[in-house]
Coordinates of C-alpha atoms in Angstrom, one line a residue:
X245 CA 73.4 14.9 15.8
X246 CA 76.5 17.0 16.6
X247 CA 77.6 20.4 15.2
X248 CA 79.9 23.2 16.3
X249 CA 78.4 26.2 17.9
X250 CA 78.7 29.6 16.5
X251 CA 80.9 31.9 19.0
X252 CA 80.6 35.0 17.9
X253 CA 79.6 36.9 20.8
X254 CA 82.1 35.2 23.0
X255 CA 86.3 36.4 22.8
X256 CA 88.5 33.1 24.1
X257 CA 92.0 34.6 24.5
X258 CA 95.4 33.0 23.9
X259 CA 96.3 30.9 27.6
X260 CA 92.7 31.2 28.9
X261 CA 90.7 28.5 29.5
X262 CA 86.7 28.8 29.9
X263 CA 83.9 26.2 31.3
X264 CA 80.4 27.0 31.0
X265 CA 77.4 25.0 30.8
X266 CA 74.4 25.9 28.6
X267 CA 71.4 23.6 28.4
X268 CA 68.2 24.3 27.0
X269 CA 64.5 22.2 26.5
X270 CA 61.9 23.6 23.9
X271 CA 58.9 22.1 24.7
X272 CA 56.1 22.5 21.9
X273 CA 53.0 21.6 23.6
X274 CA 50.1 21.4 20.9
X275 CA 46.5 22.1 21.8
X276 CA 43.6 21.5 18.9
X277 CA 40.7 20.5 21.3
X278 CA 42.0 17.5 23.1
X279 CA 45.1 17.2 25.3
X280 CA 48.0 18.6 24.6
X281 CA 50.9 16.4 23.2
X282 CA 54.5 17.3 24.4
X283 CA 57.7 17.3 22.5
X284 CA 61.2 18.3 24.5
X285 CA 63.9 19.3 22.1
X286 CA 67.2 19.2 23.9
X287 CA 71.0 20.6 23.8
X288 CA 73.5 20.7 25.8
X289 CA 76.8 22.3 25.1
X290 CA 80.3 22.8 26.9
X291 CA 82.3 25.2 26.2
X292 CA 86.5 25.6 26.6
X293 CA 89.4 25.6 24.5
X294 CA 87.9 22.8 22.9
X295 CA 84.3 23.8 21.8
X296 CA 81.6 20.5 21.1
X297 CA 77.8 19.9 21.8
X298 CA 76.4 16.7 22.2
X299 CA 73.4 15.3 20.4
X300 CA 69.7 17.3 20.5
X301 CA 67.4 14.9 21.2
X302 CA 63.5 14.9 20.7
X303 CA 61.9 12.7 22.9
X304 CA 58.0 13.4 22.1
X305 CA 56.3 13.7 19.2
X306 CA 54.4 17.8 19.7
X307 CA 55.1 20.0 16.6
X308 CA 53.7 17.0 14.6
X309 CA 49.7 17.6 16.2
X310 CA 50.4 21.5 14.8
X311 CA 49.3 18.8 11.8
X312 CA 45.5 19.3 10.8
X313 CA 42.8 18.1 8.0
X314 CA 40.6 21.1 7.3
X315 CA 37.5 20.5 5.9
X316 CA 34.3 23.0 4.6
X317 CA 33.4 23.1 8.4
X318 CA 36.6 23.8 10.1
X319 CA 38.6 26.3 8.1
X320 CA 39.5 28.1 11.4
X321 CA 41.4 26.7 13.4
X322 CA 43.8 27.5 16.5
X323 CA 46.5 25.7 19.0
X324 CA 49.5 26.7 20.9
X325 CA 53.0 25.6 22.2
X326 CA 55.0 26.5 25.3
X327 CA 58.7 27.5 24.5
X328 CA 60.6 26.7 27.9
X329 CA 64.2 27.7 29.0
X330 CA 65.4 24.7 31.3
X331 CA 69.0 25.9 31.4
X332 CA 71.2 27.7 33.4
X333 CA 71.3 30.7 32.1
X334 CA 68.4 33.5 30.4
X335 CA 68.7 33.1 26.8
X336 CA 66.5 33.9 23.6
X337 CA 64.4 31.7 22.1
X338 CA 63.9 31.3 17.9
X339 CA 61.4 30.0 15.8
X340 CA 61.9 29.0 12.3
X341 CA 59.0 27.1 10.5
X342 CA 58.6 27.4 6.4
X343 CA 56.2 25.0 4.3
X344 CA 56.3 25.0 0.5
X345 CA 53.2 24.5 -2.5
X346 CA 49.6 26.1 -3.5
X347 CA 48.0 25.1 -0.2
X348 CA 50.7 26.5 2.3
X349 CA 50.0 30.0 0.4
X350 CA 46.7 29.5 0.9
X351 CA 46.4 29.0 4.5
X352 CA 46.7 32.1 6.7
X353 CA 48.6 32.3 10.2
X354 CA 48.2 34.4 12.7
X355 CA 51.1 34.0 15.7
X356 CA 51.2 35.7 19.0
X357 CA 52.6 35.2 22.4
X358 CA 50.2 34.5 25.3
X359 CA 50.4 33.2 29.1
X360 CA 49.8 30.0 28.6
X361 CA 48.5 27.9 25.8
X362 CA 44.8 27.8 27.3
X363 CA 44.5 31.7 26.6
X364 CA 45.1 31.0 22.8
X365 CA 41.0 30.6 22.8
X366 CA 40.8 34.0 24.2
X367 CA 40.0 36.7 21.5
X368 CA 43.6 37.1 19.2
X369 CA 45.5 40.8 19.9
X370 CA 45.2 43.1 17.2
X371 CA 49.4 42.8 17.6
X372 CA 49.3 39.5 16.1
X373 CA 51.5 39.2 13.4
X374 CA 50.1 37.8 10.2
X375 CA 51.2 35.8 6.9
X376 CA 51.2 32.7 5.7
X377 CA 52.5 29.0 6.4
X378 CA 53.8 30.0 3.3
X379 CA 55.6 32.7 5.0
X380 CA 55.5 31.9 8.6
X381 CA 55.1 35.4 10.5
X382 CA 57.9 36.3 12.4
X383 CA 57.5 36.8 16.6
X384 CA 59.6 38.3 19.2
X385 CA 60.1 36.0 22.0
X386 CA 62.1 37.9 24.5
X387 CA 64.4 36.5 26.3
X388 CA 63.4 33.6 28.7
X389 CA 64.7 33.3 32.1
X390 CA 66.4 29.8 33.8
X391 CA 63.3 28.0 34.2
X392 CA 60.8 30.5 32.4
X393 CA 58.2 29.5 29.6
X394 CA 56.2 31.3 27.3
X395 CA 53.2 29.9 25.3
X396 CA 52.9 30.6 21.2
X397 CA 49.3 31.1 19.9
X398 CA 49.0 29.8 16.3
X399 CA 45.9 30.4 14.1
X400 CA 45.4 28.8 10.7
X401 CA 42.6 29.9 8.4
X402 CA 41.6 28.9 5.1
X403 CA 39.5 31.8 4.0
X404 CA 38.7 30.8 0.2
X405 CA 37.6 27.4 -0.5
X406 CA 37.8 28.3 -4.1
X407 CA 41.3 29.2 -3.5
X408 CA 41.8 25.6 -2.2
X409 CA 39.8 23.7 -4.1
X410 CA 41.3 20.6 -6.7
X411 CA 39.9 18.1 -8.5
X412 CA 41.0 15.3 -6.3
X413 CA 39.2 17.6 -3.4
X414 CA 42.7 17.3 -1.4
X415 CA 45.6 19.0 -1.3
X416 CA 48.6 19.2 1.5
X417 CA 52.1 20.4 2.5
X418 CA 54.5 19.7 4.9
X419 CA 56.1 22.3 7.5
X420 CA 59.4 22.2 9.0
X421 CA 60.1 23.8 12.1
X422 CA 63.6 24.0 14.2
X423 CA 64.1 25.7 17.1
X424 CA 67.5 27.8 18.5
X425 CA 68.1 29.0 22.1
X426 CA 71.0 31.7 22.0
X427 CA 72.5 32.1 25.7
X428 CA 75.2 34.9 25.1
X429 CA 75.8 34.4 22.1
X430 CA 76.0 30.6 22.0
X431 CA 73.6 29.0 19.4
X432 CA 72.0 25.6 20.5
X433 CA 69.9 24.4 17.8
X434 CA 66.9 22.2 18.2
X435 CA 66.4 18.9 16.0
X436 CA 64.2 19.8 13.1
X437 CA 60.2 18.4 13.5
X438 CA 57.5 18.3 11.1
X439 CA 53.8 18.8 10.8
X440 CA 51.2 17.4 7.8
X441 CA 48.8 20.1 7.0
X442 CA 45.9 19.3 4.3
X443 CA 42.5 19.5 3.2
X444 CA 39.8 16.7 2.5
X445 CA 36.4 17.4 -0.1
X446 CA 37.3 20.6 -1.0
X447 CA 36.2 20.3 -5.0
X448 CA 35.9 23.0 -7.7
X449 CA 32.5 25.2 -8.1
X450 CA 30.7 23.2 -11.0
X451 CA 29.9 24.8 -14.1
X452 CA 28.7 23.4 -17.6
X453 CA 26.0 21.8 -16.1
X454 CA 22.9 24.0 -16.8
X455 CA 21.9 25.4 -20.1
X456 CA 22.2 29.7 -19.6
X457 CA 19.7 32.4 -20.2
X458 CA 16.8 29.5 -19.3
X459 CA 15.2 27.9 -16.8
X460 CA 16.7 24.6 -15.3
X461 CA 15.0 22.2 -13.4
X462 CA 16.5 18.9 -12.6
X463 CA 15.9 15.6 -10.7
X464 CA 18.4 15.0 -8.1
X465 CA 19.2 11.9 -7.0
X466 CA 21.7 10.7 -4.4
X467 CA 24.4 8.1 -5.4
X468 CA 23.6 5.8 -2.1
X469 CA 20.1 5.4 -3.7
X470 CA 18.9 6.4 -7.5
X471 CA 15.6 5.4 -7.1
X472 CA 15.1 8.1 -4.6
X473 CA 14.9 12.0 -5.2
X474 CA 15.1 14.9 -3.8
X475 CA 11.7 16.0 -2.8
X476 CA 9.4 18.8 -0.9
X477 CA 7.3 16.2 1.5
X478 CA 3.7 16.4 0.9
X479 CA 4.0 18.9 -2.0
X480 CA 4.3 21.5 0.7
X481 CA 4.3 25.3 0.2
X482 CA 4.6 26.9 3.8
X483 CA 8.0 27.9 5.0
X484 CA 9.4 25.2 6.8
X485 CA 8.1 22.1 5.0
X486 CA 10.5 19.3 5.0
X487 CA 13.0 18.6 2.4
X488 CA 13.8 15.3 2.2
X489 CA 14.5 12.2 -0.2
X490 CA 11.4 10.1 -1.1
X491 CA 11.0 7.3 -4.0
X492 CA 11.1 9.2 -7.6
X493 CA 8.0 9.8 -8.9
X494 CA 6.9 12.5 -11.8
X495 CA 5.8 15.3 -9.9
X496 CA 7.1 19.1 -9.5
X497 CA 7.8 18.6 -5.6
X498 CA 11.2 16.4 -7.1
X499 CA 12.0 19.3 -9.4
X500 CA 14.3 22.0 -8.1
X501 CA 15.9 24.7 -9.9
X502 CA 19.6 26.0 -8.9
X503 CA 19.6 29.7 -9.6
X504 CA 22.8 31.2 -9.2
X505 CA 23.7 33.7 -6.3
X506 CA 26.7 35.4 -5.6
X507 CA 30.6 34.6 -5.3
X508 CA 29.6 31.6 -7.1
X509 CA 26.6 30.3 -4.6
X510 CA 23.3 29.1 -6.0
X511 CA 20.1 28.6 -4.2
X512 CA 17.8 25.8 -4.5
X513 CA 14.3 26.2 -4.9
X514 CA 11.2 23.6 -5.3
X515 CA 8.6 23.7 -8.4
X516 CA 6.2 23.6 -5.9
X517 CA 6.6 26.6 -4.3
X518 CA 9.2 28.5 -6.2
X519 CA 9.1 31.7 -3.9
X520 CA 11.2 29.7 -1.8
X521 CA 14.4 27.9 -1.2
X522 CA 15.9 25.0 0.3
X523 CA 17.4 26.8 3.2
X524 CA 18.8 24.2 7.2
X525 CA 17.2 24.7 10.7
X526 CA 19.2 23.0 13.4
X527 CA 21.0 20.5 11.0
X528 CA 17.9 19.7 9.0
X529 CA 17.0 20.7 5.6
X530 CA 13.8 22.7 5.0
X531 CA 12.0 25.5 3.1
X532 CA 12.4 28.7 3.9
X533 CA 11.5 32.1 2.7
X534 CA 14.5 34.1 2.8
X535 CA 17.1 35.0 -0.5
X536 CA 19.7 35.3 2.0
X537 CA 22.9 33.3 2.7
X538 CA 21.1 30.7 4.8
X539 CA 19.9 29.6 1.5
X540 CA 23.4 29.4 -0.5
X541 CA 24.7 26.3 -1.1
X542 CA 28.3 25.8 -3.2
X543 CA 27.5 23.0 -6.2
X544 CA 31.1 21.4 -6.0
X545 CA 31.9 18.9 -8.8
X546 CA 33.4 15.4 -8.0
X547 CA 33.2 13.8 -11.1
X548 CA 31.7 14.6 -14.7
X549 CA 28.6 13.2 -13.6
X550 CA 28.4 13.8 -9.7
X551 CA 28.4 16.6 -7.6
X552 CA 28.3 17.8 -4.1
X553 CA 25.7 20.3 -2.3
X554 CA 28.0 22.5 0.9
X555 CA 25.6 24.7 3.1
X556 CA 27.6 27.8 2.8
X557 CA 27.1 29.5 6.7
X558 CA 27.9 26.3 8.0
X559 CA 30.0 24.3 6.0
X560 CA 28.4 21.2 5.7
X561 CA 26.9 18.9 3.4
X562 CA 23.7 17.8 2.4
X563 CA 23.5 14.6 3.5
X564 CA 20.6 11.9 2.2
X565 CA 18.6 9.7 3.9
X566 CA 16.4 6.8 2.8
X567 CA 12.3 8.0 2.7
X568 CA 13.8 10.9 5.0
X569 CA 14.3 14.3 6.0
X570 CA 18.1 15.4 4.7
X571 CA 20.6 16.2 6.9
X572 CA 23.5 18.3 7.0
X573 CA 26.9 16.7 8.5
X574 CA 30.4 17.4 8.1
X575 CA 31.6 16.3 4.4
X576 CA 33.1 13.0 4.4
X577 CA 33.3 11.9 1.0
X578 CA 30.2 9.1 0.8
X579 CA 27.8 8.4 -1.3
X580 CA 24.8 9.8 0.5
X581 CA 26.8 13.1 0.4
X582 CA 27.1 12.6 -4.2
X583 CA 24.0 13.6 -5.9
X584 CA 23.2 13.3 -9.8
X585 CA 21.1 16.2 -11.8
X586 CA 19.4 15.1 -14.3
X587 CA 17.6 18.2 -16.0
X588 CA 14.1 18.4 -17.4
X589 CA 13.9 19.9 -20.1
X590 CA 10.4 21.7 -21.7
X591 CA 8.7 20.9 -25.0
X592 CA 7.0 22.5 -27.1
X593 CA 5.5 21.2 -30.5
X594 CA 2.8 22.2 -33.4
X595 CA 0.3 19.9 -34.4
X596 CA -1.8 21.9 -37.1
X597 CA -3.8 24.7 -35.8
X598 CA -2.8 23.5 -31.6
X599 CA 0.3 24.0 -29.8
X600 CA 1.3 21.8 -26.8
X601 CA 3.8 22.8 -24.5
X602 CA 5.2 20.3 -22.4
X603 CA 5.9 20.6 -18.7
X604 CA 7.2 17.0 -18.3
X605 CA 6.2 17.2 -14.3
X606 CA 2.6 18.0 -13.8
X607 CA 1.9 21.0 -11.8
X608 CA 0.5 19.2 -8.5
X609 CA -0.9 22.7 -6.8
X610 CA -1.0 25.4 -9.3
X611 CA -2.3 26.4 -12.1
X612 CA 0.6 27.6 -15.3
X613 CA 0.0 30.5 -17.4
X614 CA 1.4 31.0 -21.0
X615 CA 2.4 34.6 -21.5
X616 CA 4.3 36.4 -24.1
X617 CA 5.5 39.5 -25.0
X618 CA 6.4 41.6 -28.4
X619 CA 10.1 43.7 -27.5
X620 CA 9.8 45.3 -24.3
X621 CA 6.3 45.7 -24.3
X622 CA 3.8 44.4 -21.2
X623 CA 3.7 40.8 -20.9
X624 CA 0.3 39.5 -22.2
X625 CA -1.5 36.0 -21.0
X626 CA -1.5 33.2 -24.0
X627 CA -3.2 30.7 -22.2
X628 CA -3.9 29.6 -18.7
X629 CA -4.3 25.9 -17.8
X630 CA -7.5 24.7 -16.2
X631 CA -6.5 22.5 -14.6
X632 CA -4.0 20.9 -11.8
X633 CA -2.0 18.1 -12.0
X634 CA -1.5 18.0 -16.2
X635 CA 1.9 18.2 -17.4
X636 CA 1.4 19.5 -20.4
X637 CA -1.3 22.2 -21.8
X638 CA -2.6 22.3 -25.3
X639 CA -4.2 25.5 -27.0
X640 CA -4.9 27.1 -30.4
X641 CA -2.1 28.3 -31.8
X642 CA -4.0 31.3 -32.9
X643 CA -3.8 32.0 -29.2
X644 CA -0.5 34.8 -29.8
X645 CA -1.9 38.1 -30.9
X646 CA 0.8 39.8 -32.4
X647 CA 3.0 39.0 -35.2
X648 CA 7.1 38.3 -34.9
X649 CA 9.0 36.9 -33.0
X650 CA 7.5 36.8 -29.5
X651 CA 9.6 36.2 -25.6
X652 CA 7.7 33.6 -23.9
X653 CA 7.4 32.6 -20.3
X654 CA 5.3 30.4 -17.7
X655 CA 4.4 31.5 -14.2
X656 CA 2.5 29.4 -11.6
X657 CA -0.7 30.8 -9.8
X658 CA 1.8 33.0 -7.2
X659 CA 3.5 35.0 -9.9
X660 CA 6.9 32.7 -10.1
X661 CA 8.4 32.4 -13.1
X662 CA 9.1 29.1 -13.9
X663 CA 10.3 28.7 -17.1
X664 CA 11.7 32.0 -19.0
X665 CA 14.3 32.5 -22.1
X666 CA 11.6 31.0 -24.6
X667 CA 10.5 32.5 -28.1
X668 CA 7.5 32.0 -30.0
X669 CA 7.7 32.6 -34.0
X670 CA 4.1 33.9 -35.4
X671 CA 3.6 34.6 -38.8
X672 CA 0.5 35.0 -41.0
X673 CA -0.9 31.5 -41.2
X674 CA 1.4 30.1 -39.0
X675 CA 3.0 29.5 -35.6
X676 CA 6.1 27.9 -34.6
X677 CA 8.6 27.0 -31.4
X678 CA 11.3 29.1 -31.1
X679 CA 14.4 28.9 -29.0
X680 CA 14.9 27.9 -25.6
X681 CA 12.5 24.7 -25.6
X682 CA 14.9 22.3 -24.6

């Protein structure tokens, strides 16, 4: 490539003639974790009476490994590249880099000047200047000495998944970047380079899926396997029983309710022991007794039917097994990392002077109580099974001692309430299902 150079700093008069050499190499060395890749970007340029500059040349590929996939796990991510002056003479070194489209105005960058590329890991200066790939921050490079380098510290961040998310899960954009070494007033520009930047299984929060103002409880199965579910080994209720997948079966320890949270999380939390939630310890998925973000997951939607479960602190998925404790691992798009929901809905039905409400899944380890209340009064007990292990409870109707319509809801034998949102229509000489039984 050739191209005149800009001369506005330099005055050639009439009769004088002028030589002078300028040569410059930009070398963009990239670090993300592995060794660094180098790129030299060239010019030469003579000067006289007759002004030309020969061809820039890039003879490695660097800028290009500024390229990155980000993924739920790795939304921070930082490198660096040395700018060197190889000429003869000090000049000033620019930067120009711009990227286009939703996900280049999504990622953050942070850019800041360092000794060398390795102290880019070092904690970034409050001086760094900030923007977007979108709008690449500016920096002030200085001017470079014959021979001198300096190393650029770049950070990208994507700090909203929401704000990435699409329905394919990926999205991309390409950034240009050209550099220019000014040596008294001279301009030697740099052959332009690129860099792919994009994200991978970055889906949109579900919603539609579960019925509002009610209870859900679902059977989740993983796409690598439907005749497995998600399941509480054992039927466990301490804090840290295993959550694994196990063959499907009719019992509460495969039913798990996803409550929403905040920003758009949900918890997870077992039938069994409903107190709790479906919470990681060192990559494994267990139950565990805190409500707090180590128990958020994002319910991300692939497809109309199948959906994917992202640990929230950490970024990565819940992974199935076969008969096995779940893992989480780094989202990678494959059916053991697709789940179905399939909810369970609750019954109820009158059959002369008894009512029957159906729990589908028998209760394995506690005992359900019936209660119901008239406005905002106390709530009063209906009925309480006898027994364990029924999944479904039949009682006179008679049961409900007040007249109108009545709220309705089931707790287990530690207080939870499992099933809430219901109604319960008495009148004189008779008893009906409201709403929410569905």
């Amino acid at each position: 490539m050739s191209a005149p150079l800009s001369t506005h700093a330099v005055r050639i008069g009439r009769g004088t003639k002028i030589t002078a050499v300028v040569a410059a190499v930009v070398a963009f060395i990239v670090a993300f974790g592995g060794a660094p890749a180098v790129a030299a970007w060239t010019a030469h340029a003579t000067a006289s009476s007759t002004a030309t500059t020969p061809a820039v040349s890039l003879s490695h590929s660097g800028f290009e490994t500024l390229g990155t996939t980000f993924l739920h796990n790795t939304t921070d991510q930082r490198g660096g590249f040395t700018i060197t002056n190889t000429g003869d003479a000090p000049g000033m070194p620019t930067l120009r880099i711009t990227a286009t489209g939703p996900l280049a105005e999504q990622t953050h960058a942070f850019v800041w000047q360092a000794d060398s590329v390795e102290a880019c890991q070092d904690a970034m200066p409050e001086t760094a200047s900030q923007g977007t790939w979108a709008t690449f921050p500016p920096i002030d490079l200085g001017t470079l000495a014959k021979g001198a380098s300096t190393a650029v510290c770049v950070r990208s961040w994507v700090a909203d998944p929401d704000l990435v998310a699409a329905p394919s899960g990926t999205q991309t954009f390409t950034a240009d970047a050209s550099a220019t070494l000014i040596v008294e007033g001279w301009k030697a520009p740099s052959a332009p380079a690129t860099a792919t930047v994009g994200t991978e299984f970055f889906y949109p929060l579900a919603t539609g899926y579960s019925t509002s103002g009610i209870n859900n409880w679902y059977v989740i199965k993983p796409v690598s396997d439907p005749t497995q579910c998600l399941d509480s080994f054992n039927r466990g209720t301490n804090v840290g029983n295993t959550i694994g997948v196990w063959t499907c079966g009719s019992a509460s320890n495969q039913r798990f309710e996803i409550l929403p949270t905040q920003d758009g999380k949900s918890a997870l939390r077992p039938k069994t022991a409903a107190e709790q939630y479906v919470g990681q310890s060192n990559g494994l998925t267990v139950q565990a007794s805190t409500s707090t973000s180590v128990t958020d997951w994002r319910v991300e939607r692939i497809t109309p039917t199948t959906y994917q479960l992202v640990h929230s602190d950490s970024g990565l998925c819940l992974q199935a097994g076969s008969n096995s404790q779940n893992q989480l691992r780094a989202c990678n798009g494959t059916t053991s990392q697709q789940f179905t929901f399939s909810r369970e809905p609750l019954g109820c039905s009158v059959n002369g002077s008894q009512m029957t409400i159906d729990y589908k899944a028998p209760s394995t380890n506690r005992y359900y109580t019936i209660q119901y209340r008239l406005g905002d009064g106390d709530w009063t007990d209906a009925y309480r099974e006898q027994s364990w292990g029924v999944n479904s409870s039949t009682f006179p109707a008679s049961t409900f001692g007040a007249l109108g319509t009545l709220d309705a809801r089931i707790i287990d034998s530690a207080g939870n309430v499992l099933y809430r949102g219901m109604t319960i229509v008495v009148a004189p000489g008779a008893t009906t299902c409201g709403a929410g039984f569905v």
